[in-house]
Coordinates of C-alpha atoms (C1' of nucleotides) in Angstrom, one line a residue:
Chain A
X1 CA 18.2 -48.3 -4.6
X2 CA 16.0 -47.7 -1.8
X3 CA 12.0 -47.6 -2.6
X4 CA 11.7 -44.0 -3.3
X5 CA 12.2 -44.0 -7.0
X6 CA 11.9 -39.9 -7.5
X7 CA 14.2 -37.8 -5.1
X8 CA 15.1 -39.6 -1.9
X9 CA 17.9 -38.4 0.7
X10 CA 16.8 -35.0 1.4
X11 CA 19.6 -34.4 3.8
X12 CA 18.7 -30.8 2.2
X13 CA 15.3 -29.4 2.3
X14 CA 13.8 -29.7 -1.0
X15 CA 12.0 -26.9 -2.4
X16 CA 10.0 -25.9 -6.2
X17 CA 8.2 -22.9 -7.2
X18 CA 5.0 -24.9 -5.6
X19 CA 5.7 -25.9 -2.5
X20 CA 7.0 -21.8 -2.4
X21 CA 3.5 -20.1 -3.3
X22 CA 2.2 -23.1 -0.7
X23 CA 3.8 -21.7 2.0
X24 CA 3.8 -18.3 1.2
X25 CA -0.1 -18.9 0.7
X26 CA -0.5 -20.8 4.1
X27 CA 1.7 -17.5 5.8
X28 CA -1.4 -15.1 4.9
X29 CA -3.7 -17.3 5.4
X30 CA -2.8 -16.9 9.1
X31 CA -2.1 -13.6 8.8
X32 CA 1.4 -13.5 9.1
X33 CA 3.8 -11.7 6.9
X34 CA 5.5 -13.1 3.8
X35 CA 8.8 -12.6 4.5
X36 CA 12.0 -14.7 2.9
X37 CA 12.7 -15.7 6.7
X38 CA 9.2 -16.9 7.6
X39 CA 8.7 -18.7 4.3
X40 CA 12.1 -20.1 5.6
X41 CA 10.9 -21.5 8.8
X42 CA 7.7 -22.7 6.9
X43 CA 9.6 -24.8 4.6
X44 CA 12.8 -26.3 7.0
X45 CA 15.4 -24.9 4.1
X46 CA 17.6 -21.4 4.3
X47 CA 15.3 -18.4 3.8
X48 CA 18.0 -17.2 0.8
X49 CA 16.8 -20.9 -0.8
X50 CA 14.0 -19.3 -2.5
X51 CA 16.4 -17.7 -4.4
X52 CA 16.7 -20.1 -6.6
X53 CA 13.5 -20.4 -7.6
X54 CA 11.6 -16.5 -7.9
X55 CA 14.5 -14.2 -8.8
X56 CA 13.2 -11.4 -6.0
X57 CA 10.0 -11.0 -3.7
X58 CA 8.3 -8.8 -6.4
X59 CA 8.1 -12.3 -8.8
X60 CA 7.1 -14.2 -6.0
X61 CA 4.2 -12.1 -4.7
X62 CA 3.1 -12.1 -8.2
X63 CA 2.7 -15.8 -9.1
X64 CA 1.1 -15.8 -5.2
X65 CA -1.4 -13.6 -6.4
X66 CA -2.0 -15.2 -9.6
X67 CA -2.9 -18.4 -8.3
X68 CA -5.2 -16.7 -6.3
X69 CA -7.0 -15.0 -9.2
X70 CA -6.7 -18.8 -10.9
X71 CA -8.8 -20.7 -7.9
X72 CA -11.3 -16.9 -7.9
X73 CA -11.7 -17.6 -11.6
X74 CA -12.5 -21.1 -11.0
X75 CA -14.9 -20.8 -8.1
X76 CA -17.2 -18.4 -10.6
X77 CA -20.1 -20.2 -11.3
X78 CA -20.8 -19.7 -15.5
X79 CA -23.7 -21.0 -15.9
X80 CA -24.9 -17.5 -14.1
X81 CA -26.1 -14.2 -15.7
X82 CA -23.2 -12.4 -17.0
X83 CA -24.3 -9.8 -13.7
X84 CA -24.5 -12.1 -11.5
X85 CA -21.1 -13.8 -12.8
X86 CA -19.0 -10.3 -12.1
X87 CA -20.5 -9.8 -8.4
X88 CA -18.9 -13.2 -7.7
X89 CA -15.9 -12.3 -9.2
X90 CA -16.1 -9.5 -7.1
X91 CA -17.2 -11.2 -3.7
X92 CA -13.9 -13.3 -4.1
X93 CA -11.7 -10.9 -4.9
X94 CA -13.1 -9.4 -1.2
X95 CA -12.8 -12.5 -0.1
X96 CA -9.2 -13.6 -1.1
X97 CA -8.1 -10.4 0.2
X98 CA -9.4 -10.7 3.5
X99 CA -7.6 -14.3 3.7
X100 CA -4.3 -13.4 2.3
X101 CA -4.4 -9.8 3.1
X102 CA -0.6 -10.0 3.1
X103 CA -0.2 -10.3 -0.5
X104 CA -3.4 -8.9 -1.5
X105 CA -2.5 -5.4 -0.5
X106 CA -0.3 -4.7 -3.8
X107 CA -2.2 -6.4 -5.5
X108 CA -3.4 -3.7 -7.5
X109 CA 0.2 -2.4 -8.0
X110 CA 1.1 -5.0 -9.8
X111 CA 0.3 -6.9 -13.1
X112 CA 1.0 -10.6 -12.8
X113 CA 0.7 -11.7 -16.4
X114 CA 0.1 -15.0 -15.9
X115 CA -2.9 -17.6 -16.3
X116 CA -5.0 -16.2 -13.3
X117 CA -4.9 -12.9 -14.4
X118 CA -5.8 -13.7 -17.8
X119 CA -8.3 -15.9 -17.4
X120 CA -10.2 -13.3 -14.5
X121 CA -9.8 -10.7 -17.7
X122 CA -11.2 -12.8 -20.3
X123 CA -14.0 -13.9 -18.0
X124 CA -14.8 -10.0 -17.2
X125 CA -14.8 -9.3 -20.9
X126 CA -16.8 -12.0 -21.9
X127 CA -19.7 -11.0 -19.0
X128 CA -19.5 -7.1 -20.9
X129 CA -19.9 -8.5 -23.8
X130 CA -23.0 -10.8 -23.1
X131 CA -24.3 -7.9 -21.3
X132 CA -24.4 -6.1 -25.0
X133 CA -21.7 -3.5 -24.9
X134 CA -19.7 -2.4 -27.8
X135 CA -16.5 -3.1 -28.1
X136 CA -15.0 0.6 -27.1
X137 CA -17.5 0.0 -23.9
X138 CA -16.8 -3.3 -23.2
X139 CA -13.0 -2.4 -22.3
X140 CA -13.8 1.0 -20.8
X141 CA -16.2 -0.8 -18.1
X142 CA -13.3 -3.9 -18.1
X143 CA -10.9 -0.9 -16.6
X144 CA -13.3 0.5 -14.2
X145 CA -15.3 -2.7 -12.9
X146 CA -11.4 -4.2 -12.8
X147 CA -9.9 -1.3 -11.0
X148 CA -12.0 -0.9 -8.6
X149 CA -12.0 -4.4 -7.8
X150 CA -8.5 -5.0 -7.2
X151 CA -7.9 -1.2 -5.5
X152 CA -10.9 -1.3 -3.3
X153 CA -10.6 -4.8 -1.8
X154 CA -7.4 -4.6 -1.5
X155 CA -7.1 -1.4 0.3
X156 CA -9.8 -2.5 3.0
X157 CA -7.6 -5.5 3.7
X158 CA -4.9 -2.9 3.8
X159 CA -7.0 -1.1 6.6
X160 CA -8.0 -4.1 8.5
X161 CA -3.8 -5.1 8.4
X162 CA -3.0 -1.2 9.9
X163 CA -5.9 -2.1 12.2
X164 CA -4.7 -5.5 13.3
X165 CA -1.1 -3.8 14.2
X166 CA -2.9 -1.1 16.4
X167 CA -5.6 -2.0 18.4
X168 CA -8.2 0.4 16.6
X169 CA -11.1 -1.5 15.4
X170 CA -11.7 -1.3 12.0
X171 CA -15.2 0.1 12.0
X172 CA -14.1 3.1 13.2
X173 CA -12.2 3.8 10.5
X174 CA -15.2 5.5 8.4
X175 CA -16.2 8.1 10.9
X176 CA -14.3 7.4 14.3
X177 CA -15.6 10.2 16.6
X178 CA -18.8 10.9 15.5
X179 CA -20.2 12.7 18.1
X180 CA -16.9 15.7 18.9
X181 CA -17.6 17.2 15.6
X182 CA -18.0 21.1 14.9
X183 CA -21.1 21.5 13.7
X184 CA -20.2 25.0 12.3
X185 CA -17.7 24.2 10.5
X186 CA -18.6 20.7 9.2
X187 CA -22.3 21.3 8.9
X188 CA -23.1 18.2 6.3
X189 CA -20.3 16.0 8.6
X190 CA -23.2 16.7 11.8
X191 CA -25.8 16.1 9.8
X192 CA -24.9 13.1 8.4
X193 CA -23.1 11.8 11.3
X194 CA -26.0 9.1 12.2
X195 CA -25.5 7.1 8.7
X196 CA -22.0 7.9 8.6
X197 CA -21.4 5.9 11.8
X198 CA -23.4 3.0 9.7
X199 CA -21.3 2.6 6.7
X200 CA -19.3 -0.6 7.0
X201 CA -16.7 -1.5 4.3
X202 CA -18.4 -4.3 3.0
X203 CA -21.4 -2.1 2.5
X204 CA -19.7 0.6 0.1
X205 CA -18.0 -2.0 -1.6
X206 CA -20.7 -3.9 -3.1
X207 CA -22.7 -0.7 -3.1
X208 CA -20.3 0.7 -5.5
X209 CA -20.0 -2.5 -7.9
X210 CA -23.7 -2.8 -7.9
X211 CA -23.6 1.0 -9.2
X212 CA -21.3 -0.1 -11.6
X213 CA -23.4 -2.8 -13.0
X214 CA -26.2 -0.6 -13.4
X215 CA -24.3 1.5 -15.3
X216 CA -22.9 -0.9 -17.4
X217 CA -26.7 -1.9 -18.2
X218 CA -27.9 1.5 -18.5
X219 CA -24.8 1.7 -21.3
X220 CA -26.3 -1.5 -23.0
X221 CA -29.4 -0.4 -23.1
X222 CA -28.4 3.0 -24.6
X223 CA -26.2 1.5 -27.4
X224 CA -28.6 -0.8 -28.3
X225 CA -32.1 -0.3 -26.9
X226 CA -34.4 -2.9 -29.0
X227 CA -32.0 -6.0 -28.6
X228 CA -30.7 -5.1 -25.5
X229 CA -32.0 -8.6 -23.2
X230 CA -31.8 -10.5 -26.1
X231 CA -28.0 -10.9 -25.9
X232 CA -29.0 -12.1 -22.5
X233 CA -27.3 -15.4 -21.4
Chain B
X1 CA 18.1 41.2 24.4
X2 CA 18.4 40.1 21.6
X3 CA 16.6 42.1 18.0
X4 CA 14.1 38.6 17.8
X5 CA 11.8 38.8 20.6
X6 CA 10.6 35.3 20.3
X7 CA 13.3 32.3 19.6
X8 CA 16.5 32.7 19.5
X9 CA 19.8 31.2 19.6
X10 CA 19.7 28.3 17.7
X11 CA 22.8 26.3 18.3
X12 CA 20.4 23.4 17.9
X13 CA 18.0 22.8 14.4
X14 CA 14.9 24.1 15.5
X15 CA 12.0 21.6 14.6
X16 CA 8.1 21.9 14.5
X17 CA 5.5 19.8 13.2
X18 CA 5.1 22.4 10.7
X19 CA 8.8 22.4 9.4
X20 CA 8.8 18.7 9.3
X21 CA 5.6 18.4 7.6
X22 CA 6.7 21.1 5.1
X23 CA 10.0 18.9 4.1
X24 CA 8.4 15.8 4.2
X25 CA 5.9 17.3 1.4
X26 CA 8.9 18.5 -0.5
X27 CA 10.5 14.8 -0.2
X28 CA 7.7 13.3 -1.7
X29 CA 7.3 15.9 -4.5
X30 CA 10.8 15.5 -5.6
X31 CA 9.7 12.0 -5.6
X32 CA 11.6 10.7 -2.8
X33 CA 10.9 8.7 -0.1
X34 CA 9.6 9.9 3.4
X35 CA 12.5 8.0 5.7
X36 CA 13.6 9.9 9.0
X37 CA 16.5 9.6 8.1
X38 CA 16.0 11.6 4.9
X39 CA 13.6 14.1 7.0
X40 CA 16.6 14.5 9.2
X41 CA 19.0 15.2 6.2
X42 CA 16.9 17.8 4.9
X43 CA 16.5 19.9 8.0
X44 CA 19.8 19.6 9.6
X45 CA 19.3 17.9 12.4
X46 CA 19.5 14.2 14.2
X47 CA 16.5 11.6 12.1
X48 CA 15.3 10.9 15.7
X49 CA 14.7 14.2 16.7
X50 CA 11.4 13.9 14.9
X51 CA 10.2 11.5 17.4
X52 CA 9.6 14.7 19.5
X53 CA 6.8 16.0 17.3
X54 CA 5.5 12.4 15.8
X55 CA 4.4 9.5 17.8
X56 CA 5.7 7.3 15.0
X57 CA 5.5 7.4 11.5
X58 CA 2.1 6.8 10.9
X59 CA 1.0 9.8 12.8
X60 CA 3.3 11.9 10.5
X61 CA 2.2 10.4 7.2
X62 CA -1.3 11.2 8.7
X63 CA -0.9 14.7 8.9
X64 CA 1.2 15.5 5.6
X65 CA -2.0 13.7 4.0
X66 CA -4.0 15.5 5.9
X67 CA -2.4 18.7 5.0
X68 CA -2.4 17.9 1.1
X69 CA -6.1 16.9 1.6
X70 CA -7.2 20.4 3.2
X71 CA -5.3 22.1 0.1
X72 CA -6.7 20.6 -2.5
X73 CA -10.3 21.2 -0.5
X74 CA -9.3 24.5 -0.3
X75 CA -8.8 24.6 -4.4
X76 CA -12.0 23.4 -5.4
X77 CA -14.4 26.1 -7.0
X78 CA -17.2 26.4 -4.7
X79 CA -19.3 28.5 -7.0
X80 CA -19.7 25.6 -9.7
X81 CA -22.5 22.9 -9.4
X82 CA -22.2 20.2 -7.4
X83 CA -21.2 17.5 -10.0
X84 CA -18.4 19.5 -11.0
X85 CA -17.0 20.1 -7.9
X86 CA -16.7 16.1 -7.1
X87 CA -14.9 15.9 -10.2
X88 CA -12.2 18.9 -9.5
X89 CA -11.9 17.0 -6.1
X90 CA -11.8 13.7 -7.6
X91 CA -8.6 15.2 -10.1
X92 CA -7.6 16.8 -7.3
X93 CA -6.7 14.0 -5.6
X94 CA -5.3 12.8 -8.7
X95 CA -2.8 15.4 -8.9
X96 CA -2.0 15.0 -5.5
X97 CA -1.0 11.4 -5.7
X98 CA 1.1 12.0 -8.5
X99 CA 3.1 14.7 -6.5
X100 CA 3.3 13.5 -3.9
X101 CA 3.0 9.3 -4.1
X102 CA 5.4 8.2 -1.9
X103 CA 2.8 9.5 0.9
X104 CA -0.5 9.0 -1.7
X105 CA 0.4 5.1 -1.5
X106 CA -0.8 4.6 1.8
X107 CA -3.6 7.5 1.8
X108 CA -6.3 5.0 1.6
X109 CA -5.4 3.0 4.6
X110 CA -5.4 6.0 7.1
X111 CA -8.0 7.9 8.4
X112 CA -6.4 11.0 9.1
X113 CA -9.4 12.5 11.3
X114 CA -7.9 16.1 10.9
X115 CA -9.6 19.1 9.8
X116 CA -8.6 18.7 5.8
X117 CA -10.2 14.7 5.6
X118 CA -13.1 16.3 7.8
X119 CA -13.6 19.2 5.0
X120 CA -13.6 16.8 2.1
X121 CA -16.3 14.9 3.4
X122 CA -18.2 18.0 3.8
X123 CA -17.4 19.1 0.6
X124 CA -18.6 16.0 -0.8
X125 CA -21.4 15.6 1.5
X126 CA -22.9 19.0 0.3
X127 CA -22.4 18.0 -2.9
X128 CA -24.0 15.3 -2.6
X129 CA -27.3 16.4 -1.0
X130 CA -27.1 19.5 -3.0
X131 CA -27.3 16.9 -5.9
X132 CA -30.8 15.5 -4.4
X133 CA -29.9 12.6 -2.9
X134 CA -32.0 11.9 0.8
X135 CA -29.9 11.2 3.8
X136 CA -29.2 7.5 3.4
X137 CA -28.0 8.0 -0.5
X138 CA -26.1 10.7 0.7
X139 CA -23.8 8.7 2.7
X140 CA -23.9 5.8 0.8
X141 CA -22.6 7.6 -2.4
X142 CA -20.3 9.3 -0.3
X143 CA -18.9 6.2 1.0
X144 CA -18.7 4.7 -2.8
X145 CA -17.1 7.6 -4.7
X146 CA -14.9 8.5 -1.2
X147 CA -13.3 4.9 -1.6
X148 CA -13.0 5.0 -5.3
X149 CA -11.1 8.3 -5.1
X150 CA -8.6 7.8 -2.5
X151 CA -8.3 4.2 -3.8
X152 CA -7.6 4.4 -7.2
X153 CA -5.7 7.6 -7.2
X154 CA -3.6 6.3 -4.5
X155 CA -3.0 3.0 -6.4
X156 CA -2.1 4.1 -9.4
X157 CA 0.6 6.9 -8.1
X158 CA 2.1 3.1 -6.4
X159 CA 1.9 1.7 -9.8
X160 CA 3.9 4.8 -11.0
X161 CA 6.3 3.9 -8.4
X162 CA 7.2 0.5 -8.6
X163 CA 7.1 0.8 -12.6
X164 CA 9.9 3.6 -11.7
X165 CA 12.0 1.2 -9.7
X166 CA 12.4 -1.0 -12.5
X167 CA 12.5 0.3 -16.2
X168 CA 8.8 -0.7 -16.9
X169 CA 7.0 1.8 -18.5
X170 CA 3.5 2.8 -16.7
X171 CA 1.2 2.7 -19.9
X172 CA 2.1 -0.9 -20.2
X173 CA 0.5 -2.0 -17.2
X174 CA -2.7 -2.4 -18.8
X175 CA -1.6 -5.1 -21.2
X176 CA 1.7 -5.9 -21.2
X177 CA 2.1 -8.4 -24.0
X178 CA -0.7 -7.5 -26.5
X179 CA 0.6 -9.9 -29.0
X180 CA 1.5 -13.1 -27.8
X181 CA -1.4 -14.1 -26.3
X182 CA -3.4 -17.7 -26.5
X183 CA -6.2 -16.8 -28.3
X184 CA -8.1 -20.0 -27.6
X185 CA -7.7 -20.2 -24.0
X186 CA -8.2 -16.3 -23.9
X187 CA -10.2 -15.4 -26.8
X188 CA -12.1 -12.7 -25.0
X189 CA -9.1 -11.2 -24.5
X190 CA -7.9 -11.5 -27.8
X191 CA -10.6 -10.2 -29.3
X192 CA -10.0 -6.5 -27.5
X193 CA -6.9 -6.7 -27.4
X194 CA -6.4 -3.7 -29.4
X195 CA -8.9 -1.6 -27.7
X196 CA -7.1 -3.1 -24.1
X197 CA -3.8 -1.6 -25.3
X198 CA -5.0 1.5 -25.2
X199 CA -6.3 1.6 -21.9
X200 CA -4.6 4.3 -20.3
X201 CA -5.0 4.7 -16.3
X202 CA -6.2 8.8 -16.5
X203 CA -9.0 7.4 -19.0
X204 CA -10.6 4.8 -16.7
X205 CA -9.9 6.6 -13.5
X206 CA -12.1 9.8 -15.0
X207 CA -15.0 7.5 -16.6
X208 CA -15.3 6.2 -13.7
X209 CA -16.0 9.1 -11.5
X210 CA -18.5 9.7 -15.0
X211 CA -20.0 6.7 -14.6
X212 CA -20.3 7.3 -10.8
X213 CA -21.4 10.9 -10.9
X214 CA -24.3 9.6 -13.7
X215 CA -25.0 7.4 -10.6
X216 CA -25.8 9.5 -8.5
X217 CA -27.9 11.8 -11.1
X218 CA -30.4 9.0 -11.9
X219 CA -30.9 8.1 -8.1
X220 CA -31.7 11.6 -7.3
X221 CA -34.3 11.6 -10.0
X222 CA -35.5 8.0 -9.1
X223 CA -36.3 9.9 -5.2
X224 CA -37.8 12.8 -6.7
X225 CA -38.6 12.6 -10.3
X226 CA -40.2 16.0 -10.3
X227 CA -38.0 18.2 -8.0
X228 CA -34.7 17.0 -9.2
X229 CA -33.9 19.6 -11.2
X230 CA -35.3 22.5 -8.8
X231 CA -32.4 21.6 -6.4
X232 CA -29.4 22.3 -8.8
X233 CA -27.4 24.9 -7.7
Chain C
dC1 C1' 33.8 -42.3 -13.4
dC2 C1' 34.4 -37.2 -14.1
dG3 C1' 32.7 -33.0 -14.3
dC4 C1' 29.1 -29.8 -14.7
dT5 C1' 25.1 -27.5 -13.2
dA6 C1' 21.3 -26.6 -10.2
dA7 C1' 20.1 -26.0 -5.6
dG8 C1' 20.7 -25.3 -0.4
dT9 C1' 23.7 -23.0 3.1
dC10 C1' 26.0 -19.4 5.5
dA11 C1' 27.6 -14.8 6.5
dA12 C1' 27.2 -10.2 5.6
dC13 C1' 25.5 -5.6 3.7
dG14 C1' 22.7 -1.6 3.5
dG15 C1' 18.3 0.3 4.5
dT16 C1' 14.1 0.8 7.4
dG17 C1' 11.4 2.2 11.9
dT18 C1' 12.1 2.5 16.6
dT19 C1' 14.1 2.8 21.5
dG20 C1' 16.7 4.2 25.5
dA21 C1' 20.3 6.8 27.6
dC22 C1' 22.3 11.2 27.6
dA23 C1' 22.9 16.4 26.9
dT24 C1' 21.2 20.8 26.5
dA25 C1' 17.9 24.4 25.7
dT26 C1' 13.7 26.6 27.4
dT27 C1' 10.0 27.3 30.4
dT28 C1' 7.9 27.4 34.9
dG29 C1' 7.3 28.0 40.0
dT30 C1' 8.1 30.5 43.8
Chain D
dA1 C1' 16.0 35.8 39.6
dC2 C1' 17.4 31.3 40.4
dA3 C1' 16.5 26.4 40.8
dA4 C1' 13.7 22.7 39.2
dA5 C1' 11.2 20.6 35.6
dT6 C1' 10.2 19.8 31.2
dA7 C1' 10.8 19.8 26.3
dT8 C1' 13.8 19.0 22.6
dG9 C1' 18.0 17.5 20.0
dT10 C1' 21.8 13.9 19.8
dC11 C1' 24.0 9.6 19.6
dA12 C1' 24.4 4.6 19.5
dA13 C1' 22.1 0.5 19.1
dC14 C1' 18.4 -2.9 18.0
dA15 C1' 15.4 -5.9 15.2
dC16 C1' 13.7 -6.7 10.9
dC17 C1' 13.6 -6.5 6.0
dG18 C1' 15.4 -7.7 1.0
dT19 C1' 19.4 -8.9 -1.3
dT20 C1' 24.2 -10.6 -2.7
dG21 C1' 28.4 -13.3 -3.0
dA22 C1' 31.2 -17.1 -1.8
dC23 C1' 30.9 -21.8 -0.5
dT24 C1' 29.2 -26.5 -0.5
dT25 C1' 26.8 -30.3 -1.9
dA26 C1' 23.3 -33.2 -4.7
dG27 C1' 22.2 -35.1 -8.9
dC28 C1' 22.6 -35.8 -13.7
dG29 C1' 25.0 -36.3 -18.6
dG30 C1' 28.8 -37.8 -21.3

DNA sequence: CCGCTAAGTCAACGGTGTTGACATATTTGT
DNA sequence: ACAAATATGTCAACACCGTTGACTTAGCGG
């Protein structure tokens, strides 16, 4: 009767699988906890409401994460080189779990199956394979470029979470007292301590996925030496 | 008076960092959790009355990892060359987050700052200088292969353990559903999706430290083409 | 219009880390 | 050697978490 054709008296708060992962997304965003009572409060309806629509938190903080890995895949520009393609998958996987370091943490726990997931896998594979591997190498880099991904940036969102609770500042975390070391008995730690003092998270990480890329051209290169930047794209 | 010249009389459970430490290591290697409650069960005694040797729980998962850490430095073969020894450490670690997970999990969030974390980092340090790197390589390879071992190792011993919690079998992490997949949407992954189901988490964890370790080879012979063999050891 | 099902509400349970008040053992100061 | 002080163990309770079951209600199909 009235104007609202679709769903109208909402005496009761009215909830879907979207509006859900919307919430639960804008709760990490600012760095808050996911948590059936928070996403409660977020949404006006009975925390036990969501219930109904992820069977437990472990379903929830899966399709969460997948839609994150959906917009990352998105954002990736193609028309790149297939190197240049993965660091940017790589960037925003750093970078989603910096802003939703709630549900990023186990994220490399946990295998979401759906669409995002897929779609970040099938990109990866399609780089190695324009970057000439075989198809035994193509997989085996998939595993490590993809581990490392998910574990590493989500680990250091991990830190910076354990940081945020304490007051510790997150640089620290590398070498923290760099100067009350015993030089006898850690004679590389002293030597080193200098550069150690210098090594920032975001400074391994896209040291190491750089290596890795490297690698996986030095691998390309071996398997097929002649053709190797033809396959380029 | 008394036959024991040192403590006696022990109406009450007699607790030390070391007695907790020592059942909190055997909790987690029969695979249980670390709760004090638990801790408490285990040595007779009130859960609370760990309080009096640990600030809080982090401090005590700090210092079991710490204690697995020096151990497994402690294991390592000193006398073999340097590459080798980064990959006993690296399935060191390995080993250790399989036996002990339910402390592994959260290994790479803390910085333990005792004398085991301070001897791996040595350990790897050396290696790594004994492998030819200069000082800024050193630390940077250090800071990539460091993250990648307590990262991956740590996140797959969680995998273990939430597959555990349900009935999902580990090796099925990888790729799930091999065969009902959307080949046009994912054809990448469709195409290797033979090769993806047998991705097994021990392989890519160990070609990884391969691929790393070759890493760090051709870097030391890109600073000193000439010397780089002299400085094996 | 009846009845069925999907969805929101409410109260409660068991498990977690942590705290404060209390009791007792042990060590220290003189 | 005795009293004071401190360290350590005990107990009850709190807040928070995920989760469940019983109930109520909204909305749709016959």
């Amino acid at each position: 009767m009235a104007a609202n054709g679709r769903t109208q008296s909402r005496r009761r708060a009215q909830l879907s699988r979207d509006s859900i992962l919307e919430a639960a997304l804008t709760l990490t965003a600012e760095g808050e906890q996911v948590t059936f009572r928070a996403l409660g409060g977020a949404l006006g309806a009975d925390p036990t409401a969501v219930y109904r629509h992820f069977r437990d938190k472990d379903e929830l903080v899966r399709a969460a994460y997948d839609r994150i890995m959906e917009k990352a895949r998105a954002e990736v520009d193609e028309s790149s080189s297939w190197r240049e393609q993965i660091r940017q998958l790589a960037i925003l996987s750093w970078e989603n779990s910096e802003q939703h370091p709630h549900i990023a943490v186990d994220a490399p726990i946990l295998t979401t199956g759906g669409p995002g997931e897929l779609g970040c896998i099938d990109l990866m594979l399609g780089c190695l394979r324009a970057a000439g591997l075989g198809d035994r190498d193509v997989v085996r880099f998939y595993g490590v470029i993809g581990s490392y991904i998910l574990s590493i940036s989500a680990n250091i969102s991990a830190q910076k979470l354990a940081a945020a609770d304490q007051g510790t500042d997150i640089n620290t975390a590398w070498l923290y007292d760099v100067s009350g070391i015993d030089a006898t008995r850690y004679p590389n730690v002293a030597a080193s301590r200098y550069e150690l003092g210098e090594l920032s998270n975001d400074d391994v990480y896209l040291t190491g996925i750089d290596v890795l890329l490297d690698a996986v051209e030095a691998a390309a290169q071996a398997e097929a030496p002649t053709v190797a930047r033809a396959r380029q794209r």
